[in-house]
PDB file of C-alpha atoms in Angstrom:
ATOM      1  CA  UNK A   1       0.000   0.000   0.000  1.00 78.00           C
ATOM      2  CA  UNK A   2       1.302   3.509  -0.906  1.00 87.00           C
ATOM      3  CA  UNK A   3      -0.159   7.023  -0.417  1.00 92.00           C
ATOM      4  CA  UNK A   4       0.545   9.576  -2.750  1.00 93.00           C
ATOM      5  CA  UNK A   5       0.100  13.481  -2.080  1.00 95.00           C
ATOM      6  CA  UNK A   6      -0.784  15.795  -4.664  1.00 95.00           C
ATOM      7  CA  UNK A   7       0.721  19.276  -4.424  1.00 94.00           C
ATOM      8  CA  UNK A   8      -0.801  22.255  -2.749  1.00 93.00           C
ATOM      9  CA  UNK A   9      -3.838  23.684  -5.274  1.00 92.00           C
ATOM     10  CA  UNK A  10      -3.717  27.318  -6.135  1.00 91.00           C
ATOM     11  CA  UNK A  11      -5.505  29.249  -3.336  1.00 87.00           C
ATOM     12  CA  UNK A  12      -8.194  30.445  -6.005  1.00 88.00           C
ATOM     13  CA  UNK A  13     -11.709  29.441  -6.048  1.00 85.00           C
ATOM     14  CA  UNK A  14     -12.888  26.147  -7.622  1.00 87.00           C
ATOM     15  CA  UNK A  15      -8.932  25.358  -7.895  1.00 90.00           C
ATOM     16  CA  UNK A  16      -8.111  21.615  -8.264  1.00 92.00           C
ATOM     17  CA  UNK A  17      -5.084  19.499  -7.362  1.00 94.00           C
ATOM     18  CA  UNK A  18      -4.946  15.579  -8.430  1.00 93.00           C
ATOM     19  CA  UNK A  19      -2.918  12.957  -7.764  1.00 95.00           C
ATOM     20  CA  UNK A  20      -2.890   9.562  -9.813  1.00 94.00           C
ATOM     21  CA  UNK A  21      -1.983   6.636  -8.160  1.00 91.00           C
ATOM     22  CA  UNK A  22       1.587   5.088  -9.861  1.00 91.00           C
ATOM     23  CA  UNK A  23       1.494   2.281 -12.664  1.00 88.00           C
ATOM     24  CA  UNK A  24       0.998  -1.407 -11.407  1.00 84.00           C
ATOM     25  CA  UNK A  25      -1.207   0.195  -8.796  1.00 85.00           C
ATOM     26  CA  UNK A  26      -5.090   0.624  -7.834  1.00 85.00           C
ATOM     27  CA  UNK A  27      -6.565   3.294  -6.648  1.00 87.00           C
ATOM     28  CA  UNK A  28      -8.613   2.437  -3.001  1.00 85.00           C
ATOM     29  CA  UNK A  29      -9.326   5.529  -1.112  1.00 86.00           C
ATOM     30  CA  UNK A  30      -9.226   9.177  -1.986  1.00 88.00           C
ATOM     31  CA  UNK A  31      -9.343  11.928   1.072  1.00 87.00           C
ATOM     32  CA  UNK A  32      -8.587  15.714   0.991  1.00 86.00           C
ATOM     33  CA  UNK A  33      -6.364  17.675   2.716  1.00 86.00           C
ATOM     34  CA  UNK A  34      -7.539  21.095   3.839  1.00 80.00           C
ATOM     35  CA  UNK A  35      -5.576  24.392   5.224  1.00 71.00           C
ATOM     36  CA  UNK A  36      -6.046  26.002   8.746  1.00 66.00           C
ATOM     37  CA  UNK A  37      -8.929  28.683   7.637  1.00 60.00           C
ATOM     38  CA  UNK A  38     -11.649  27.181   8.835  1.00 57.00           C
ATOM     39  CA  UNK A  39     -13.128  26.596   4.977  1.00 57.00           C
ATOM     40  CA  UNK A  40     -14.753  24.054   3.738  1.00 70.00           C
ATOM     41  CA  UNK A  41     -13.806  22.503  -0.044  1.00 79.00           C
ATOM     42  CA  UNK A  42     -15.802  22.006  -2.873  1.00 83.00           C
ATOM     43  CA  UNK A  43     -15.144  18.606  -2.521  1.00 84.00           C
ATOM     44  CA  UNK A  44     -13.616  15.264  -4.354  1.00 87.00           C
ATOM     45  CA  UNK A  45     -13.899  13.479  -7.565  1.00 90.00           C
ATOM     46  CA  UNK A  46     -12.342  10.275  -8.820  1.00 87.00           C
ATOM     47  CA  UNK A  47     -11.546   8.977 -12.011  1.00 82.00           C
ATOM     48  CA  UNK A  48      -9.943   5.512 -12.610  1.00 75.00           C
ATOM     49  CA  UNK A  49      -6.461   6.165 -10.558  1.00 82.00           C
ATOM     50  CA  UNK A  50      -6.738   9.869  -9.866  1.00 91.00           C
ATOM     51  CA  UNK A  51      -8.085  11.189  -7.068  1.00 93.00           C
ATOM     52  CA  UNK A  52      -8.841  15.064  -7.089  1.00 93.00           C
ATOM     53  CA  UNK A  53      -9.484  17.667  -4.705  1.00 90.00           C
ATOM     54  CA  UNK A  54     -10.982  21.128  -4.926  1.00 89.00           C
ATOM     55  CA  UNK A  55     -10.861  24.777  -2.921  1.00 86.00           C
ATOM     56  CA  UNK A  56     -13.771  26.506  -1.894  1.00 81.00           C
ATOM     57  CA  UNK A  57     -14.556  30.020  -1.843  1.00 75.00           C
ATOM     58  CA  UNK A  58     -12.398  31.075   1.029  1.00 73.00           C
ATOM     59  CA  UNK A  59      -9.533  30.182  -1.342  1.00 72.00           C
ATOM     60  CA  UNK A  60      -7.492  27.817   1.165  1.00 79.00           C
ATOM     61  CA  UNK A  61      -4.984  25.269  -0.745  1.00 85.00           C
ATOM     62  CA  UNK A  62      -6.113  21.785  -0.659  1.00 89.00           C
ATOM     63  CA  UNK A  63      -4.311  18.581  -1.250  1.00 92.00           C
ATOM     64  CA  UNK A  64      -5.622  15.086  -2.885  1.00 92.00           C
ATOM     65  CA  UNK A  65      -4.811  11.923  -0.906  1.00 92.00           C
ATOM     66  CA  UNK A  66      -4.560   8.718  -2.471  1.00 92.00           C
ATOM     67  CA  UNK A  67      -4.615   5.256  -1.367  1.00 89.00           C
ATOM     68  CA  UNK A  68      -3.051   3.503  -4.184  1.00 88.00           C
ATOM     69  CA  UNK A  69      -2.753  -0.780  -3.933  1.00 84.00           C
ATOM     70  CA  UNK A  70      -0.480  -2.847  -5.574  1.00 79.00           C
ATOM     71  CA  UNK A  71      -1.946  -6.197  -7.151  1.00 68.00           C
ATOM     72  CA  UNK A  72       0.957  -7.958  -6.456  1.00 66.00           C
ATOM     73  CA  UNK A  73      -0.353 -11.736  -5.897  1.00 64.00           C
ATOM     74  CA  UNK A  74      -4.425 -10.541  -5.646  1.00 64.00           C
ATOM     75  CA  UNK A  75      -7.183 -10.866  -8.534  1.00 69.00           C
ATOM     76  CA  UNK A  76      -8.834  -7.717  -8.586  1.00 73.00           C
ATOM     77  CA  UNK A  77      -9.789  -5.266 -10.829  1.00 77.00           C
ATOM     78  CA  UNK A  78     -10.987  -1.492 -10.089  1.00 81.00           C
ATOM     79  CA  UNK A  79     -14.231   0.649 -11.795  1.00 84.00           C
ATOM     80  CA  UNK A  80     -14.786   4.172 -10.867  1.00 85.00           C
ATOM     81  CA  UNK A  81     -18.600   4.727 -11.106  1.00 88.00           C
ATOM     82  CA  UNK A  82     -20.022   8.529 -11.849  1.00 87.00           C
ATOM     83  CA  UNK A  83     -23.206   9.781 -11.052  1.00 88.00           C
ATOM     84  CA  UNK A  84     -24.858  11.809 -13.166  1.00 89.00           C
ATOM     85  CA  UNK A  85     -26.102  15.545 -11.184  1.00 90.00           C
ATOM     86  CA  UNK A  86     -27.858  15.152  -8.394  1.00 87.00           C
ATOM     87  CA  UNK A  87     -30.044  18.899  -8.328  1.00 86.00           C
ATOM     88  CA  UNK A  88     -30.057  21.245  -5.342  1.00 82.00           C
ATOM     89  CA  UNK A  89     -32.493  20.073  -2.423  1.00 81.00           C
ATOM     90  CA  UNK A  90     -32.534  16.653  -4.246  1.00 84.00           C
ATOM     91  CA  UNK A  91     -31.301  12.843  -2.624  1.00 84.00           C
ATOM     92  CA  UNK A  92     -28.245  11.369  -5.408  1.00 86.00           C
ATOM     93  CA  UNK A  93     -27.370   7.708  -5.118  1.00 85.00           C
ATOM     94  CA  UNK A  94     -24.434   6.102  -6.623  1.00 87.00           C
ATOM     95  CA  UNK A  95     -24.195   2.132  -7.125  1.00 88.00           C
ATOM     96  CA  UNK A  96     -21.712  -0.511  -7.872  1.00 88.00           C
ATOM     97  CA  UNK A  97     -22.566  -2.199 -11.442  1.00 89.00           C
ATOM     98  CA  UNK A  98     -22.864  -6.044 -10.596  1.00 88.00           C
ATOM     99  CA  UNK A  99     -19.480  -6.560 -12.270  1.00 87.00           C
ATOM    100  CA  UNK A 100     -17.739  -5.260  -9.378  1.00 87.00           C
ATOM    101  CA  UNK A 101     -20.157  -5.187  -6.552  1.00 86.00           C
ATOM    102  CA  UNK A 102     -18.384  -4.090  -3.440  1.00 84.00           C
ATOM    103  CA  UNK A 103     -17.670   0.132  -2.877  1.00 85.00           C
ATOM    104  CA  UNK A 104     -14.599   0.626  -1.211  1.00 83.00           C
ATOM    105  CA  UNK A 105     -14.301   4.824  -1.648  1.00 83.00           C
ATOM    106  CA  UNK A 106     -17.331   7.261  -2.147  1.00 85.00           C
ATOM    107  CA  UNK A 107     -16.564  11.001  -2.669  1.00 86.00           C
ATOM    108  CA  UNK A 108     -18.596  14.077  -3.324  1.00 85.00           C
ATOM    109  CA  UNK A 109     -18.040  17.533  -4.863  1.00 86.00           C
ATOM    110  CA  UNK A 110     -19.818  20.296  -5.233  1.00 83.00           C
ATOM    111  CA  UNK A 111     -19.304  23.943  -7.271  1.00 79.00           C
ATOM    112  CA  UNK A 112     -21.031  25.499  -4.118  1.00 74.00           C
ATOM    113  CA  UNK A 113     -19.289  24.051  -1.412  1.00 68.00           C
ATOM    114  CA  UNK A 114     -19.881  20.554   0.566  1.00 62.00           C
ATOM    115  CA  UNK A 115     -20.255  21.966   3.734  1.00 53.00           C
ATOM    116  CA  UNK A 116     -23.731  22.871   2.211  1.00 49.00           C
ATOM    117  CA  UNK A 117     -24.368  18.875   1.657  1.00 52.00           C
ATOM    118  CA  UNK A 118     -23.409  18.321   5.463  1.00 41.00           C
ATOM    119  CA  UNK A 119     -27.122  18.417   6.184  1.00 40.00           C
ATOM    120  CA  UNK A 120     -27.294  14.654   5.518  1.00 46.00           C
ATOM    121  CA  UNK A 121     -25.961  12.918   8.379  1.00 49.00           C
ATOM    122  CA  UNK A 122     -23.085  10.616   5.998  1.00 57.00           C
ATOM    123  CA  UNK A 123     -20.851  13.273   4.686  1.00 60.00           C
ATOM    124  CA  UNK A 124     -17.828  14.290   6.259  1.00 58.00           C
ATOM    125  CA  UNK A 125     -17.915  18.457   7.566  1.00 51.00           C
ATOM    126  CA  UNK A 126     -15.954  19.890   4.484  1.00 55.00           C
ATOM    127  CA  UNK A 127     -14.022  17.044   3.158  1.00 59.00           C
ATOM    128  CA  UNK A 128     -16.709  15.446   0.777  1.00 63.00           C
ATOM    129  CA  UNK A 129     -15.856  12.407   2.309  1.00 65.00           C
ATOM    130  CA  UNK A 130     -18.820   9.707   1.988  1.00 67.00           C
ATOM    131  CA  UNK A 131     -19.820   7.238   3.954  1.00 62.00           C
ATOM    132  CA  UNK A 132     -20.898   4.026   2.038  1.00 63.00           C
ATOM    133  CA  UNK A 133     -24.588   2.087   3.073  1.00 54.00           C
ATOM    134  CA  UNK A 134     -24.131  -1.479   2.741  1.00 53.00           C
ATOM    135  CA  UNK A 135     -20.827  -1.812   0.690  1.00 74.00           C
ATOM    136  CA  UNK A 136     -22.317  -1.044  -2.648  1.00 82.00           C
ATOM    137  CA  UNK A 137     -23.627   1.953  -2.837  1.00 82.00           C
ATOM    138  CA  UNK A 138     -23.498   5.566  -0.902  1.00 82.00           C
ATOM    139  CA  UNK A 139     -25.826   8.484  -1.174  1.00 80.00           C
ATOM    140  CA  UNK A 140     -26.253  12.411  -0.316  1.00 80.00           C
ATOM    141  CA  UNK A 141     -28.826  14.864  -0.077  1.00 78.00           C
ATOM    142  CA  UNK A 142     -27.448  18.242  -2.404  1.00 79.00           C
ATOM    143  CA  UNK A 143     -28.457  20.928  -0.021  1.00 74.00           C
ATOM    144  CA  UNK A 144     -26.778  23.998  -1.873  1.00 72.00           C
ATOM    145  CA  UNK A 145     -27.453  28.105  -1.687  1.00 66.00           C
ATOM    146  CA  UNK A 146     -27.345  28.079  -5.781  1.00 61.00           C
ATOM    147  CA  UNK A 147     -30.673  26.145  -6.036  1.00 66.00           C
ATOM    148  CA  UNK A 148     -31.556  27.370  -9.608  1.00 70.00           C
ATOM    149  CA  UNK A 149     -27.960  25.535 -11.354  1.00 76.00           C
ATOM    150  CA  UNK A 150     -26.273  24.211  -8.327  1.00 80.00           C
ATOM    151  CA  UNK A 151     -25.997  20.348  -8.723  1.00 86.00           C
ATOM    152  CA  UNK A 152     -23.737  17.889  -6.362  1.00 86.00           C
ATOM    153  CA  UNK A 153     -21.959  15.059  -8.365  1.00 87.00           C
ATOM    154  CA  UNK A 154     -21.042  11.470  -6.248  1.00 87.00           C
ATOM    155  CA  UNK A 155     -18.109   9.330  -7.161  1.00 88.00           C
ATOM    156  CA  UNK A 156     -16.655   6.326  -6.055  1.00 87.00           C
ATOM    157  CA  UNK A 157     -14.374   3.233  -6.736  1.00 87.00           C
ATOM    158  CA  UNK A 158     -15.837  -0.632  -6.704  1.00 86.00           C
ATOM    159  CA  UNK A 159     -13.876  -3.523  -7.188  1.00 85.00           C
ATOM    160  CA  UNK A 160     -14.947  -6.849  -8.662  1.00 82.00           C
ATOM    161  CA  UNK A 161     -16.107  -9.484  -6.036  1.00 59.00           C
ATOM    162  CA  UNK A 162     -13.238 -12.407  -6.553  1.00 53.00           C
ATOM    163  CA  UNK A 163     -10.898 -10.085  -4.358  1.00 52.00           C
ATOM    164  CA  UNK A 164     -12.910  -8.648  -1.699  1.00 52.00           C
ATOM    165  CA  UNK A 165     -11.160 -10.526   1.107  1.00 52.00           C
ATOM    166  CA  UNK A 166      -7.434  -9.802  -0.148  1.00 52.00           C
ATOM    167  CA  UNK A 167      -8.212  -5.851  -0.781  1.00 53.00           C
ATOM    168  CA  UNK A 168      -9.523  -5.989   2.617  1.00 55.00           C
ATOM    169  CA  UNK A 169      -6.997  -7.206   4.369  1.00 50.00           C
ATOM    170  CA  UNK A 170      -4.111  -5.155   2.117  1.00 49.00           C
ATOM    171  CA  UNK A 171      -6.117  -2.058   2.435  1.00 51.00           C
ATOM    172  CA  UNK A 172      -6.485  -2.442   6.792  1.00 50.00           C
ATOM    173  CA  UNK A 173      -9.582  -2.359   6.579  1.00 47.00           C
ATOM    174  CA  UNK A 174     -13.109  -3.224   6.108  1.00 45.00           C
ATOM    175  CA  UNK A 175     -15.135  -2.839   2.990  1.00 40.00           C
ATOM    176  CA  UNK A 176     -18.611  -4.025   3.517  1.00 35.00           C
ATOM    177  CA  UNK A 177     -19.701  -1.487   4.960  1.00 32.00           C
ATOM    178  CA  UNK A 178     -17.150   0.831   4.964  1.00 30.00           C
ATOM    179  CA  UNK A 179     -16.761   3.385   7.422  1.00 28.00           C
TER     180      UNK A 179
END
């Protein structure tokens, strides 16, 4: 197991920083970073091996935290999942496709900030840190100021069932249900 740190982001509004986890390696959790202001980020989104994190309106720097797993001797494969918007005042829910089943990261990131999506009781206070229900799927409720184009967006990794055990145990953890 390896973490990797992105860099700093710019301290700008809506400014990202990634990090992509290192060939002959998986991506299995993706966290944020914040600076000492006191603001909350805009959130996380993941892609297949990057993890990225974004600044909120107070401008503070962020960094992008990633888990990344080697395969060395486990059968596994990754699939990062995307939800399509979830609107303002509006419950999102992302699953696992039944190829690989079992959620072992959920994010969320919002344009308008996530500690507006705090009101549901599974995200983390400004990190956009998800909790997942059950091991294969997670959800929020987008409770944003920008109600007429504000939309919350939910991603998160799943890996294919024939591993869950050896991820498990590699990544210290738990997956079903993750924490």
């Amino acid at each position: 197991m390896r973490t990797v740190v992105s860099p700093w982001s710019a301290q700008e509004d809506d400014a990202r920083t990634d990090v992509t986890c290192p060939q002959g390696t998986y991506l299995v959790d993706c966290s944020l970073v914040k600076g000492s202001i006191g603001d909350e980020s805009d959130g996380l989104q993941l892609t297949a091996g990057t993890c990225a994190g974004y600044t909120g309106f107070k401008r503070q720097g962020v960094k992008a935290v990633a888990v990344c797993l080697q395969q060395q001797g486990l059968q596994f494969t990754t699939r990062a999942v995307i939800s399509p918007r979830i609107p303002a005042k509006k419950s999102g829910v992302i699953t696992c496709p039944d190829s690989h089943p079992h959620m072992i990261n959920c994010v969320v990131w919002s344009g308008w900030g996530t500690s507006n999506i705090v009101h549901y009781p599974n995200v983390d206070q400004g990190t956009g840190t998800v909790r997942i229900d059950g091991g294969s799927s997670c959800q929020v409720y987008c409770e944003i100021y920008n109600q007429a184009t504000g939309y919350c967006l939910l991603s998160a990794i799943c890996i294919d069932s024939s591993s869950e055990t050896d991820v498990e145990r590699r990544h210290g953890r738990r997956l079903d249900p993750v924490q």
